[in-house]
C-alpha atoms as a PDB file:
ATOM      1  CA  MET A   1      20.348  48.530   4.257  1.00  0.00           C
ATOM      2  CA  VAL A   2      20.755  46.850   0.885  1.00  0.00           C
ATOM      3  CA  GLU A   3      23.677  44.816   2.209  1.00  0.00           C
ATOM      4  CA  GLU A   4      21.655  43.819   5.267  1.00  0.00           C
ATOM      5  CA  LEU A   5      18.699  42.817   3.085  1.00  0.00           C
ATOM      6  CA  ASN A   6      20.971  40.752   0.841  1.00  0.00           C
ATOM      7  CA  GLU A   7      22.478  39.070   3.882  1.00  0.00           C
ATOM      8  CA  MET A   8      19.019  38.340   5.260  1.00  0.00           C
ATOM      9  CA  ASN A   9      17.939  36.913   1.890  1.00  0.00           C
ATOM     10  CA  ASN A  10      20.973  34.657   1.832  1.00  0.00           C
ATOM     11  CA  GLU A  11      20.249  33.460   5.345  1.00  0.00           C
ATOM     12  CA  LEU A  12      16.616  32.816   4.433  1.00  0.00           C
ATOM     13  CA  GLU A  13      17.686  30.882   1.340  1.00  0.00           C
ATOM     14  CA  VAL A  14      20.033  28.721   3.391  1.00  0.00           C
ATOM     15  CA  ALA A  15      17.319  28.138   6.002  1.00  0.00           C
ATOM     16  CA  PHE A  16      14.813  27.261   3.268  1.00  0.00           C
ATOM     17  CA  ASN A  17      17.216  24.768   1.690  1.00  0.00           C
ATOM     18  CA  GLU A  18      17.877  23.203   5.074  1.00  0.00           C
ATOM     19  CA  LEU A  19      14.125  22.988   5.696  1.00  0.00           C
ATOM     20  CA  GLU A  20      13.576  21.294   2.325  1.00  0.00           C
ATOM     21  CA  GLU A  21      16.364  18.819   3.077  1.00  0.00           C
ATOM     22  CA  ALA A  22      14.926  18.088   6.519  1.00  0.00           C
ATOM     23  CA  GLN A  23      11.466  17.601   5.013  1.00  0.00           C
ATOM     24  CA  SER A  24      12.859  15.190   2.433  1.00  0.00           C
ATOM     25  CA  LYS A  25      14.622  13.197   5.170  1.00  0.00           C
ATOM     26  CA  ILE A  26      11.425  13.042   7.244  1.00  0.00           C
ATOM     27  CA  ILE A  27       9.417  11.792   4.255  1.00  0.00           C
ATOM     28  CA  ASN A  28      12.020   9.142   3.423  1.00  0.00           C
ATOM     29  CA  ALA A  29      12.179   8.053   7.074  1.00  0.00           C
ATOM     30  CA  GLU A  30       8.393   7.801   7.249  1.00  0.00           C
ATOM     31  CA  LYS A  31       8.333   5.815   3.998  1.00  0.00           C
ATOM     32  CA  MET A  32      10.872   3.354   5.380  1.00  0.00           C
ATOM     33  CA  ALA A  33       8.969   3.148   8.671  1.00  0.00           C
ATOM     34  CA  ALA A  34       5.724   2.353   6.853  1.00  0.00           C
ATOM     35  CA  LEU A  35       7.477  -0.268   4.741  1.00  0.00           C
ATOM     36  CA  GLY A  36       9.112  -1.698   7.856  1.00  0.00           C
ATOM     37  CA  LYS A  37       5.747  -2.001   9.610  1.00  0.00           C
ATOM     38  CA  MET A  38       4.343  -3.835   6.598  1.00  0.00           C
ATOM     39  CA  ILE A  39       7.289  -6.235   6.599  1.00  0.00           C
ATOM     40  CA  VAL A  40       6.800  -6.990  10.313  1.00  0.00           C
ATOM     41  CA  ASN A  41       3.064  -7.531   9.819  1.00  0.00           C
ATOM     42  CA  ILE A  42       3.546  -9.773   6.791  1.00  0.00           C
ATOM     43  CA  ALA A  43       6.291 -11.749   8.568  1.00  0.00           C
ATOM     44  CA  HIS A  44       3.791 -12.369  11.370  1.00  0.00           C
ATOM     45  CA  ASP A  45       1.159 -13.359   8.812  1.00  0.00           C
ATOM     46  CA  VAL A  46       3.546 -15.763   7.063  1.00  0.00           C
ATOM     47  CA  ASN A  47       4.131 -17.654  10.320  1.00  0.00           C
ATOM     48  CA  THR A  48       0.617 -19.125  10.330  1.00  0.00           C
ATOM     49  CA  PRO A  49       0.675 -20.816   6.892  1.00  0.00           C
ATOM     50  CA  ALA A  50       4.319 -21.787   7.477  1.00  0.00           C
ATOM     51  CA  GLY A  51       3.259 -23.550  10.676  1.00  0.00           C
ATOM     52  CA  VAL A  52       0.464 -25.346   8.826  1.00  0.00           C
ATOM     53  CA  ILE A  53       2.913 -26.477   6.128  1.00  0.00           C
ATOM     54  CA  TYR A  54       5.365 -27.752   8.745  1.00  0.00           C
ATOM     55  CA  SER A  55       2.647 -29.711  10.548  1.00  0.00           C
ATOM     56  CA  SER A  56       1.423 -31.164   7.245  1.00  0.00           C
ATOM     57  CA  LEU A  57       4.946 -32.217   6.251  1.00  0.00           C
ATOM     58  CA  THR A  58       5.375 -33.921   9.621  1.00  0.00           C
ATOM     59  CA  GLU A  59       2.131 -35.817   9.031  1.00  0.00           C
ATOM     60  CA  VAL A  60       3.252 -36.715   5.488  1.00  0.00           C
ATOM     61  CA  GLU A  61       6.490 -38.120   6.864  1.00  0.00           C
ATOM     62  CA  HIS A  62       4.610 -40.163   9.470  1.00  0.00           C
ATOM     63  CA  THR A  63       2.151 -41.514   6.880  1.00  0.00           C
ATOM     64  CA  LEU A  64       4.906 -42.482   4.422  1.00  0.00           C
ATOM     65  CA  ASN A  65       6.907 -44.247   7.146  1.00  0.00           C
ATOM     66  CA  ASP A  66       3.795 -46.130   8.204  1.00  0.00           C
ATOM     67  CA  MET A  67       3.137 -47.179   4.587  1.00  0.00           C
ATOM     68  CA  LYS A  68       6.757 -48.232   4.165  1.00  0.00           C
ATOM     69  CA  ASN A  69       6.785 -50.341   7.344  1.00  0.00           C
ATOM     70  CA  LYS A  70       3.492 -52.052   6.470  1.00  0.00           C
ATOM     71  CA  PHE A  71       4.667 -52.680   2.910  1.00  0.00           C
ATOM     72  CA  PHE A  72       7.894 -54.414   3.952  1.00  0.00           C
ATOM     73  CA  SER A  73       6.113 -56.413   6.648  1.00  0.00           C
ATOM     74  CA  GLU A  74       3.456 -57.371   4.068  1.00  0.00           C
ATOM     75  CA  GLU A  75       0.727 -55.877   6.234  1.00  0.00           C
ATOM     76  CA  LEU A  76      -0.280 -53.152   3.763  1.00  0.00           C
ATOM     77  CA  THR A  77      -3.744 -53.938   2.443  1.00  0.00           C
ATOM     78  CA  GLU A  78      -5.355 -52.297  -0.531  1.00  0.00           C
ATOM     79  CA  SER A  79      -7.783 -50.380   1.693  1.00  0.00           C
ATOM     80  CA  ASP A  80      -4.890 -49.168   3.898  1.00  0.00           C
ATOM     81  CA  PHE A  81      -3.017 -48.021   0.813  1.00  0.00           C
ATOM     82  CA  LEU A  82      -6.013 -46.132  -0.581  1.00  0.00           C
ATOM     83  CA  ASP A  83      -6.729 -44.532   2.812  1.00  0.00           C
ATOM     84  CA  LYS A  84      -3.170 -43.295   3.151  1.00  0.00           C
ATOM     85  CA  VAL A  85      -3.093 -42.015  -0.440  1.00  0.00           C
ATOM     86  CA  ASP A  86      -6.256 -40.070   0.374  1.00  0.00           C
ATOM     87  CA  VAL A  87      -4.598 -38.607   3.493  1.00  0.00           C
ATOM     88  CA  LEU A  88      -1.479 -37.653   1.495  1.00  0.00           C
ATOM     89  CA  THR A  89      -3.650 -36.003  -1.179  1.00  0.00           C
ATOM     90  CA  GLN A  90      -5.478 -33.903   1.427  1.00  0.00           C
ATOM     91  CA  LEU A  91      -2.199 -32.895   3.093  1.00  0.00           C
ATOM     92  CA  THR A  92      -0.722 -31.936  -0.282  1.00  0.00           C
ATOM     93  CA  GLU A  93      -3.728 -29.721  -1.030  1.00  0.00           C
ATOM     94  CA  ILE A  94      -3.387 -28.043   2.381  1.00  0.00           C
ATOM     95  CA  MET A  95       0.308 -27.350   1.811  1.00  0.00           C
ATOM     96  CA  THR A  96      -0.254 -26.070  -1.727  1.00  0.00           C
ATOM     97  CA  ARG A  97      -2.981 -23.699  -0.544  1.00  0.00           C
ATOM     98  CA  ASN A  98      -0.801 -22.272   2.235  1.00  0.00           C
ATOM     99  CA  ILE A  99       2.266 -21.974   0.003  1.00  0.00           C
ATOM    100  CA  ARG A 100       0.193 -19.946  -2.457  1.00  0.00           C
ATOM    101  CA  ARG A 101      -0.892 -17.722   0.411  1.00  0.00           C
ATOM    102  CA  ILE A 102       2.739 -17.070   1.366  1.00  0.00           C
ATOM    103  CA  ILE A 103       3.696 -16.415  -2.265  1.00  0.00           C
ATOM    104  CA  ASP A 104       0.838 -13.919  -2.679  1.00  0.00           C
ATOM    105  CA  LEU A 105       1.841 -12.049   0.484  1.00  0.00           C
ATOM    106  CA  VAL A 106       5.527 -11.914  -0.432  1.00  0.00           C
ATOM    107  CA  GLN A 107       4.849 -10.911  -4.048  1.00  0.00           C
ATOM    108  CA  SER A 108       2.523  -8.129  -2.925  1.00  0.00           C
ATOM    109  CA  LEU A 109       5.122  -6.781  -0.516  1.00  0.00           C
ATOM    110  CA  LYS A 110       7.789  -7.076  -3.206  1.00  0.00           C
ATOM    111  CA  ARG A 111       5.709  -5.149  -5.745  1.00  0.00           C
ATOM    112  CA  VAL A 112       4.846  -2.453  -3.219  1.00  0.00           C
ATOM    113  CA  ALA A 113       8.503  -2.185  -2.183  1.00  0.00           C
ATOM    114  CA  MET A 114       9.566  -1.953  -5.823  1.00  0.00           C
ATOM    115  CA  SER A 115       6.927   0.723  -6.434  1.00  0.00           C
ATOM    116  CA  GLU A 116       8.275   2.638  -3.428  1.00  0.00           C
ATOM    117  CA  MET A 117      11.700   2.642  -5.062  1.00  0.00           C
ATOM    118  CA  VAL A 118      10.470   3.920  -8.423  1.00  0.00           C
ATOM    119  CA  GLU A 119      10.956   7.679  -8.362  1.00  0.00           C
ATOM    120  CA  SER A 120      10.549   8.260 -12.096  1.00  0.00           C
ATOM    121  CA  TYR A 121       7.440   8.274 -14.254  1.00  0.00           C
ATOM    122  CA  SER A 122       6.238   4.951 -15.646  1.00  0.00           C
ATOM    123  CA  SER A 123       2.986   3.278 -16.651  1.00  0.00           C
ATOM    124  CA  VAL A 124       1.167   1.338 -13.947  1.00  0.00           C
ATOM    125  CA  ASN A 125      -2.152  -0.495 -13.706  1.00  0.00           C
ATOM    126  CA  LEU A 126      -3.848   1.400 -10.895  1.00  0.00           C
ATOM    127  CA  LYS A 127      -6.163  -1.415  -9.810  1.00  0.00           C
ATOM    128  CA  ALA A 128      -3.219  -3.833  -9.504  1.00  0.00           C
ATOM    129  CA  LEU A 129      -1.232  -1.235  -7.528  1.00  0.00           C
ATOM    130  CA  VAL A 130      -4.120  -0.622  -5.107  1.00  0.00           C
ATOM    131  CA  GLU A 131      -4.696  -4.367  -4.655  1.00  0.00           C
ATOM    132  CA  ASP A 132      -1.002  -4.877  -3.856  1.00  0.00           C
ATOM    133  CA  VAL A 133      -1.067  -2.065  -1.293  1.00  0.00           C
ATOM    134  CA  VAL A 134      -4.239  -3.422   0.347  1.00  0.00           C
ATOM    135  CA  ARG A 135      -2.827  -6.950   0.398  1.00  0.00           C
ATOM    136  CA  ALA A 136       0.448  -5.730   1.889  1.00  0.00           C
ATOM    137  CA  ILE A 137      -1.339  -3.752   4.622  1.00  0.00           C
ATOM    138  CA  TYR A 138      -3.881  -6.554   5.227  1.00  0.00           C
ATOM    139  CA  PRO A 139      -2.298  -7.819   8.495  1.00  0.00           C
ATOM    140  CA  LYS A 140      -3.073  -4.463  10.141  1.00  0.00           C
ATOM    141  CA  LEU A 141      -6.455  -4.303   8.414  1.00  0.00           C
ATOM    142  CA  ARG A 142      -7.334  -7.750   9.783  1.00  0.00           C
ATOM    143  CA  GLU A 143      -6.865  -6.516  13.347  1.00  0.00           C
ATOM    144  CA  SER A 144      -9.691  -4.029  12.806  1.00  0.00           C
ATOM    145  CA  SER A 145     -13.342  -4.402  11.791  1.00  0.00           C
ATOM    146  CA  VAL A 146     -12.874  -2.138   8.778  1.00  0.00           C
ATOM    147  CA  GLN A 147     -13.356  -3.349   5.210  1.00  0.00           C
ATOM    148  CA  ILE A 148     -11.845  -1.803   2.095  1.00  0.00           C
ATOM    149  CA  HIS A 149     -13.841  -1.612  -1.135  1.00  0.00           C
ATOM    150  CA  THR A 150     -12.495  -0.459  -4.479  1.00  0.00           C
ATOM    151  CA  GLU A 151     -14.150   0.928  -7.584  1.00  0.00           C
ATOM    152  CA  ILE A 152     -11.372   1.031 -10.170  1.00  0.00           C
ATOM    153  CA  PRO A 153     -11.605  -0.016 -13.841  1.00  0.00           C
ATOM    154  CA  ASP A 154      -9.560  -3.133 -14.615  1.00  0.00           C
ATOM    155  CA  ASP A 155      -7.870  -1.428 -17.560  1.00  0.00           C
ATOM    156  CA  LEU A 156      -7.024   1.896 -15.904  1.00  0.00           C
ATOM    157  CA  VAL A 157      -3.327   2.307 -16.747  1.00  0.00           C
ATOM    158  CA  VAL A 158      -1.835   5.672 -15.791  1.00  0.00           C
ATOM    159  CA  HIS A 159       1.526   7.287 -16.381  1.00  0.00           C
ATOM    160  CA  THR A 160       2.723   8.567 -13.039  1.00  0.00           C
ATOM    161  CA  ILE A 161       5.306   7.947 -10.290  1.00  0.00           C
ATOM    162  CA  PRO A 162       4.297   4.541  -8.816  1.00  0.00           C
ATOM    163  CA  GLY A 163       6.384   4.977  -5.665  1.00  0.00           C
ATOM    164  CA  ALA A 164       4.771   8.273  -4.728  1.00  0.00           C
ATOM    165  CA  LEU A 165       1.276   6.969  -5.503  1.00  0.00           C
ATOM    166  CA  ALA A 166       1.824   3.793  -3.450  1.00  0.00           C
ATOM    167  CA  GLN A 167       3.040   5.872  -0.510  1.00  0.00           C
ATOM    168  CA  VAL A 168      -0.009   8.132  -0.765  1.00  0.00           C
ATOM    169  CA  LEU A 169      -2.325   5.106  -0.578  1.00  0.00           C
ATOM    170  CA  ILE A 170      -0.399   3.496   2.289  1.00  0.00           C
ATOM    171  CA  ASN A 171      -0.536   6.683   4.358  1.00  0.00           C
ATOM    172  CA  LEU A 172      -4.227   7.281   3.640  1.00  0.00           C
ATOM    173  CA  ILE A 173      -5.186   3.742   4.676  1.00  0.00           C
ATOM    174  CA  ASP A 174      -2.938   3.785   7.733  1.00  0.00           C
ATOM    175  CA  ASN A 175      -4.251   7.198   8.803  1.00  0.00           C
ATOM    176  CA  ALA A 176      -7.877   6.077   8.434  1.00  0.00           C
ATOM    177  CA  LEU A 177      -7.305   2.854  10.386  1.00  0.00           C
ATOM    178  CA  THR A 178      -5.505   4.797  13.137  1.00  0.00           C
ATOM    179  CA  HIS A 179      -7.747   7.830  13.519  1.00  0.00           C
ATOM    180  CA  ALA A 180     -11.081   7.454  11.702  1.00  0.00           C
ATOM    181  CA  PHE A 181     -12.594   4.604  13.690  1.00  0.00           C
ATOM    182  CA  GLU A 182     -13.057   3.805  17.349  1.00  0.00           C
ATOM    183  CA  GLU A 183     -11.396   0.618  18.570  1.00  0.00           C
ATOM    184  CA  ASN A 184     -13.174  -2.508  17.213  1.00  0.00           C
ATOM    185  CA  ALA A 185     -15.770  -0.319  15.468  1.00  0.00           C
ATOM    186  CA  GLU A 186     -17.053  -1.617  12.143  1.00  0.00           C
ATOM    187  CA  GLY A 187     -16.520   0.582   9.135  1.00  0.00           C
ATOM    188  CA  THR A 188     -15.718   0.805   5.456  1.00  0.00           C
ATOM    189  CA  ILE A 189     -13.119   2.537   3.317  1.00  0.00           C
ATOM    190  CA  LEU A 190     -13.822   3.207  -0.354  1.00  0.00           C
ATOM    191  CA  ILE A 191     -11.059   3.794  -2.889  1.00  0.00           C
ATOM    192  CA  LYS A 192     -12.474   4.987  -6.184  1.00  0.00           C
ATOM    193  CA  ALA A 193     -10.489   6.067  -9.233  1.00  0.00           C
ATOM    194  CA  GLU A 194     -11.160   7.238 -12.759  1.00  0.00           C
ATOM    195  CA  ARG A 195      -9.521   9.180 -15.540  1.00  0.00           C
ATOM    196  CA  ILE A 196     -11.105  12.519 -16.338  1.00  0.00           C
ATOM    197  CA  ILE A 197     -10.431  15.004 -19.132  1.00  0.00           C
ATOM    198  CA  THR A 198     -10.088  18.667 -18.168  1.00  0.00           C
ATOM    199  CA  ASP A 199     -11.391  21.612 -20.141  1.00  0.00           C
ATOM    200  CA  GLY A 200      -7.870  21.999 -21.499  1.00  0.00           C
ATOM    201  CA  ASN A 201      -8.057  18.426 -22.872  1.00  0.00           C
ATOM    202  CA  LYS A 202      -5.542  17.116 -20.341  1.00  0.00           C
ATOM    203  CA  LYS A 203      -5.755  13.678 -18.736  1.00  0.00           C
ATOM    204  CA  VAL A 204      -6.127  13.737 -14.960  1.00  0.00           C
ATOM    205  CA  LEU A 205      -6.291  10.832 -12.536  1.00  0.00           C
ATOM    206  CA  LYS A 206      -9.018  11.402  -9.961  1.00  0.00           C
ATOM    207  CA  ILE A 207      -8.899   9.349  -6.766  1.00  0.00           C
ATOM    208  CA  ILE A 208     -11.564   9.481  -4.081  1.00  0.00           C
ATOM    209  CA  PHE A 209     -10.639   8.039  -0.688  1.00  0.00           C
ATOM    210  CA  ALA A 210     -13.658   7.947   1.617  1.00  0.00           C
ATOM    211  CA  ASP A 211     -14.410   6.411   5.013  1.00  0.00           C
ATOM    212  CA  ASN A 212     -17.544   6.331   7.160  1.00  0.00           C
ATOM    213  CA  GLY A 213     -15.657   6.890  10.395  1.00  0.00           C
ATOM    214  CA  LYS A 214     -15.786   9.572  13.075  1.00  0.00           C
ATOM    215  CA  GLY A 215     -15.093  12.497  10.778  1.00  0.00           C
ATOM    216  CA  MET A 216     -13.298  15.715  11.704  1.00  0.00           C
ATOM    217  CA  ASP A 217     -14.315  18.948  13.358  1.00  0.00           C
ATOM    218  CA  GLU A 218     -13.438  22.292  11.781  1.00  0.00           C
ATOM    219  CA  LYS A 219     -10.197  22.704  13.759  1.00  0.00           C
ATOM    220  CA  THR A 220      -8.918  19.267  12.765  1.00  0.00           C
ATOM    221  CA  LYS A 221      -9.815  19.862   9.115  1.00  0.00           C
ATOM    222  CA  LYS A 222      -7.988  23.196   9.146  1.00  0.00           C
ATOM    223  CA  HIS A 223      -4.739  21.655  10.423  1.00  0.00           C
ATOM    224  CA  ALA A 224      -5.051  18.128   8.958  1.00  0.00           C
ATOM    225  CA  PHE A 225      -2.243  18.533   6.398  1.00  0.00           C
ATOM    226  CA  GLU A 226       0.143  20.338   8.740  1.00  0.00           C
ATOM    227  CA  PRO A 227       3.296  18.435   9.798  1.00  0.00           C
ATOM    228  CA  PHE A 228       3.180  16.904  13.293  1.00  0.00           C
ATOM    229  CA  PHE A 229      -0.474  17.778  13.838  1.00  0.00           C
ATOM    230  CA  THR A 230      -2.276  14.790  15.340  1.00  0.00           C
ATOM    231  CA  THR A 231      -5.467  14.218  17.307  1.00  0.00           C
ATOM    232  CA  ASN A 232      -3.881  11.269  19.100  1.00  0.00           C
ATOM    233  CA  PRO A 233      -0.203  11.851  19.969  1.00  0.00           C
ATOM    234  CA  ASP A 234      -0.011   8.508  21.788  1.00  0.00           C
ATOM    235  CA  ILE A 235      -0.284   6.539  18.538  1.00  0.00           C
ATOM    236  CA  GLY A 236       0.228   9.060  15.731  1.00  0.00           C
ATOM    237  CA  THR A 237       3.231  11.038  14.492  1.00  0.00           C
ATOM    238  CA  GLY A 238       1.167  13.703  12.745  1.00  0.00           C
ATOM    239  CA  LEU A 239       3.056  13.114   9.497  1.00  0.00           C
ATOM    240  CA  GLY A 240       0.664  10.825   7.602  1.00  0.00           C
ATOM    241  CA  LEU A 241      -1.561  13.383   5.874  1.00  0.00           C
ATOM    242  CA  SER A 242       1.278  15.903   5.689  1.00  0.00           C
ATOM    243  CA  ILE A 243       3.297  13.437   3.624  1.00  0.00           C
ATOM    244  CA  VAL A 244       0.235  12.710   1.468  1.00  0.00           C
ATOM    245  CA  TYR A 245      -0.126  16.444   0.773  1.00  0.00           C
ATOM    246  CA  THR A 246       3.578  16.845  -0.041  1.00  0.00           C
ATOM    247  CA  LEU A 247       3.607  13.860  -2.395  1.00  0.00           C
ATOM    248  CA  VAL A 248       0.401  14.834  -4.203  1.00  0.00           C
ATOM    249  CA  VAL A 249       1.100  18.541  -4.567  1.00  0.00           C
ATOM    250  CA  GLU A 250       4.887  18.783  -4.829  1.00  0.00           C
ATOM    251  CA  LYS A 251       5.927  15.382  -6.147  1.00  0.00           C
ATOM    252  CA  LEU A 252       3.015  14.615  -8.477  1.00  0.00           C
ATOM    253  CA  GLY A 253       1.958  18.173  -9.273  1.00  0.00           C
ATOM    254  CA  GLY A 254      -1.633  17.521  -8.293  1.00  0.00           C
ATOM    255  CA  GLU A 255      -4.194  18.928  -5.896  1.00  0.00           C
ATOM    256  CA  ILE A 256      -5.951  17.530  -2.857  1.00  0.00           C
ATOM    257  CA  GLU A 257      -9.220  18.431  -1.173  1.00  0.00           C
ATOM    258  CA  LEU A 258     -10.599  17.274   2.171  1.00  0.00           C
ATOM    259  CA  GLU A 259     -14.298  17.048   3.047  1.00  0.00           C
ATOM    260  CA  SER A 260     -15.362  15.973   6.514  1.00  0.00           C
ATOM    261  CA  SER A 261     -17.684  16.648   9.417  1.00  0.00           C
ATOM    262  CA  LEU A 262     -18.203  14.945  12.752  1.00  0.00           C
ATOM    263  CA  GLY A 263     -20.205  11.759  12.508  1.00  0.00           C
ATOM    264  CA  THR A 264     -20.289  11.628   8.700  1.00  0.00           C
ATOM    265  CA  GLY A 265     -16.827  10.336   7.857  1.00  0.00           C
ATOM    266  CA  THR A 266     -14.094  11.827   5.696  1.00  0.00           C
ATOM    267  CA  ARG A 267     -13.700  12.205   1.949  1.00  0.00           C
ATOM    268  CA  ILE A 268     -10.378  13.044   0.305  1.00  0.00           C
ATOM    269  CA  ILE A 269     -10.355  13.959  -3.391  1.00  0.00           C
ATOM    270  CA  ILE A 270      -7.042  13.798  -5.215  1.00  0.00           C
ATOM    271  CA  LYS A 271      -6.465  14.977  -8.777  1.00  0.00           C
ATOM    272  CA  ILE A 272      -3.140  14.154 -10.408  1.00  0.00           C
ATOM    273  CA  PRO A 273      -2.222  15.231 -13.944  1.00  0.00           C
ATOM    274  CA  GLU A 274      -0.872  12.363 -16.002  1.00  0.00           C
ATOM    275  CA  ASN A 275       2.600  12.744 -17.414  1.00  0.00           C
ATOM    276  CA  LYS A 276       2.421  11.763 -21.078  1.00  0.00           C
ATOM    277  CA  GLU A 277       5.137   9.350 -22.054  1.00  0.00           C
ATOM    278  CA  VAL A 278       7.252  10.746 -24.880  1.00  0.00           C
ATOM    279  CA  GLU A 279       7.640   8.313 -27.750  1.00  0.00           C
ATOM    280  CA  PRO A 280      11.150   7.862 -29.255  1.00  0.00           C
ATOM    281  CA  ASN A 281      10.081   9.351 -32.621  1.00  0.00           C
ATOM    282  CA  GLU A 282       8.603  12.356 -30.793  1.00  0.00           C
ATOM    283  CA  GLU A 283      11.950  12.920 -29.082  1.00  0.00           C
ATOM    284  CA  GLY A 284      13.642  12.727 -32.499  1.00  0.00           C
ATOM    285  CA  ASN A 285      11.239  15.262 -33.943  1.00  0.00           C
ATOM    286  CA  LYS A 286      11.853  17.622 -31.017  1.00  0.00           C
ATOM    287  CA  SER A 287      15.628  17.283 -31.482  1.00  0.00           C
ATOM    288  CA  SER A 288      15.367  18.011 -35.204  1.00  0.00           C
ATOM    289  CA  GLU A 289      13.159  21.020 -34.517  1.00  0.00           C
ATOM    290  CA  LYS A 290      15.858  22.423 -32.284  1.00  0.00           C
END
């Protein structure tokens, strides 16, 4: 019996390890899928300003050629010259404005992608991270009638894993846009964050993610964080909130709470303990103590 129990324990351990590996692969695949969707959306969004820039450049070329021809034929009057300079100035402003738009989109995607790749603890300005995520997911947000509001202090810098936190935010926003609102329904999403001090004098990052959408019934709430559970299998994988739970609880060592009822929206409260950065002299002191 002991041998059989040991054998069963070994088999369970192997199965558990395989399950953990499969879960890790699913999370990584979902992260890449989310990033891929953002890239596609931003590429689509870049096409519009790029088209405006191309049209403006074509008009600039036409205006300069016209000025050149009139100049050499001595038909260029002072009023013509001033008119064309005015046109060129307006076109330059249009191109500059659209180039800045492209740069902002690309930089946001780049920062989010870089955050996704950071698996170790580092200091990050939370407001800047949230703004980058919202800007990167904006193409999908624009297709809806939902607005995102934030209440985050400008100087809230936390020591955490930026990649995990960015993925949590991406999945929460994507899940809300997919499931919380009826098609074309107006709504709002609030992302609020603050640092709180626990009774044990530990720093904790508290994030509240709330929407005023459809809300959940008791059955949905009960299974919301379970893998592959979805209320709409035609458009959802059922992994969004499951990944959020895994990242918050297992990756970041935090806790997550869900509050919701039909017709009143959903509120998700996340508490993540901050990982204090060890100063070099502190490391030296610890080594000497050993």
